[in-house]
């Protein structure tokens, strides 16, 4: 089996040229996390969760994690 990882990172607005590479790297990191979980035998749900957490932890993405602290 060859797993496929798809990560949708943002899309809520235009990305400036200076931010483009940082966003691209964040998406690559998230996909790498998800793929790594699948390669280690993790479930698809675990892979999605890992990728989402990676995006949430990246300041380039608009993940409102402040809601989790209340």
PDB file of C-alpha atoms in Angstrom:
ATOM      1  CA  UNK A   1       0.000   0.000   0.000  1.00  0.00           C
ATOM      2  CA  UNK A   2       1.222   3.490  -0.832  1.00  0.00           C
ATOM      3  CA  UNK A   3      -0.435   5.970   1.509  1.00  0.00           C
ATOM      4  CA  UNK A   4      -1.340   9.392   0.222  1.00  0.00           C
ATOM      5  CA  UNK A   5      -1.396  12.377   2.533  1.00  0.00           C
ATOM      6  CA  UNK A   6      -3.329  15.506   1.595  1.00  0.00           C
ATOM      7  CA  UNK A   7      -3.074  18.604   3.771  1.00  0.00           C
ATOM      8  CA  UNK A   8      -5.192  21.675   3.219  1.00  0.00           C
ATOM      9  CA  UNK A   9      -3.455  24.566   4.890  1.00  0.00           C
ATOM     10  CA  UNK A  10      -5.491  27.700   4.917  1.00  0.00           C
ATOM     11  CA  UNK A  11      -7.181  29.341   2.011  1.00  0.00           C
ATOM     12  CA  UNK A  12      -8.959  32.055   3.958  1.00  0.00           C
ATOM     13  CA  UNK A  13      -7.226  34.783   2.020  1.00  0.00           C
ATOM     14  CA  UNK A  14      -4.339  35.682  -0.223  1.00  0.00           C
ATOM     15  CA  UNK A  15      -0.796  34.758   0.803  1.00  0.00           C
ATOM     16  CA  UNK A  16       1.864  37.399   0.280  1.00  0.00           C
ATOM     17  CA  UNK A  17       5.056  36.457  -1.511  1.00  0.00           C
ATOM     18  CA  UNK A  18       7.142  36.863   1.644  1.00  0.00           C
ATOM     19  CA  UNK A  19       4.882  34.443   3.568  1.00  0.00           C
ATOM     20  CA  UNK A  20       4.537  31.914   0.768  1.00  0.00           C
ATOM     21  CA  UNK A  21       7.664  29.890   1.613  1.00  0.00           C
ATOM     22  CA  UNK A  22       6.877  29.778   5.353  1.00  0.00           C
ATOM     23  CA  UNK A  23       3.365  28.527   4.620  1.00  0.00           C
ATOM     24  CA  UNK A  24       4.718  26.001   2.123  1.00  0.00           C
ATOM     25  CA  UNK A  25       7.169  24.662   4.717  1.00  0.00           C
ATOM     26  CA  UNK A  26       4.385  24.401   7.307  1.00  0.00           C
ATOM     27  CA  UNK A  27       2.290  22.335   4.926  1.00  0.00           C
ATOM     28  CA  UNK A  28       5.264  20.087   4.167  1.00  0.00           C
ATOM     29  CA  UNK A  29       5.857  19.602   7.910  1.00  0.00           C
ATOM     30  CA  UNK A  30       2.201  18.686   8.468  1.00  0.00           C
ATOM     31  CA  UNK A  31       2.213  16.221   5.576  1.00  0.00           C
ATOM     32  CA  UNK A  32       5.455  14.696   6.835  1.00  0.00           C
ATOM     33  CA  UNK A  33       3.983  14.221  10.306  1.00  0.00           C
ATOM     34  CA  UNK A  34       0.869  12.549   8.899  1.00  0.00           C
ATOM     35  CA  UNK A  35       2.856  10.342   6.560  1.00  0.00           C
ATOM     36  CA  UNK A  36       5.220   9.324   9.351  1.00  0.00           C
ATOM     37  CA  UNK A  37       2.307   8.203  11.489  1.00  0.00           C
ATOM     38  CA  UNK A  38       0.958   6.078   8.624  1.00  0.00           C
ATOM     39  CA  UNK A  39       4.391   4.564   7.934  1.00  0.00           C
ATOM     40  CA  UNK A  40       4.646   3.552  11.586  1.00  0.00           C
ATOM     41  CA  UNK A  41       1.323   1.730  11.340  1.00  0.00           C
ATOM     42  CA  UNK A  42      -0.881   4.446  12.815  1.00  0.00           C
ATOM     43  CA  UNK A  43      -4.462   4.870  11.719  1.00  0.00           C
ATOM     44  CA  UNK A  44      -5.678   7.419   9.194  1.00  0.00           C
ATOM     45  CA  UNK A  45      -7.427   9.258  12.033  1.00  0.00           C
ATOM     46  CA  UNK A  46      -4.162   9.444  13.986  1.00  0.00           C
ATOM     47  CA  UNK A  47      -2.373  10.728  10.873  1.00  0.00           C
ATOM     48  CA  UNK A  48      -4.983  13.441  10.335  1.00  0.00           C
ATOM     49  CA  UNK A  49      -4.802  14.433  13.986  1.00  0.00           C
ATOM     50  CA  UNK A  50      -1.011  14.662  13.839  1.00  0.00           C
ATOM     51  CA  UNK A  51      -1.109  16.792  10.699  1.00  0.00           C
ATOM     52  CA  UNK A  52      -3.748  19.101  12.161  1.00  0.00           C
ATOM     53  CA  UNK A  53      -1.798  19.532  15.405  1.00  0.00           C
ATOM     54  CA  UNK A  54       1.258  20.436  13.332  1.00  0.00           C
ATOM     55  CA  UNK A  55      -0.737  23.132  11.532  1.00  0.00           C
ATOM     56  CA  UNK A  56      -2.258  24.374  14.795  1.00  0.00           C
ATOM     57  CA  UNK A  57       1.206  24.727  16.321  1.00  0.00           C
ATOM     58  CA  UNK A  58       2.488  26.747  13.346  1.00  0.00           C
ATOM     59  CA  UNK A  59       1.988  30.511  13.772  1.00  0.00           C
ATOM     60  CA  UNK A  60       1.630  30.936   9.997  1.00  0.00           C
ATOM     61  CA  UNK A  61      -1.811  29.329  10.110  1.00  0.00           C
ATOM     62  CA  UNK A  62      -4.962  30.801  11.580  1.00  0.00           C
ATOM     63  CA  UNK A  63      -5.656  28.098  14.140  1.00  0.00           C
ATOM     64  CA  UNK A  64      -7.461  29.727  17.035  1.00  0.00           C
ATOM     65  CA  UNK A  65      -5.926  27.590  19.755  1.00  0.00           C
ATOM     66  CA  UNK A  66      -6.693  30.281  22.337  1.00  0.00           C
ATOM     67  CA  UNK A  67     -10.182  28.785  22.559  1.00  0.00           C
ATOM     68  CA  UNK A  68      -8.664  25.601  23.949  1.00  0.00           C
ATOM     69  CA  UNK A  69      -7.272  27.369  26.995  1.00  0.00           C
ATOM     70  CA  UNK A  70     -10.672  28.512  28.320  1.00  0.00           C
TER      71      UNK A  70
END
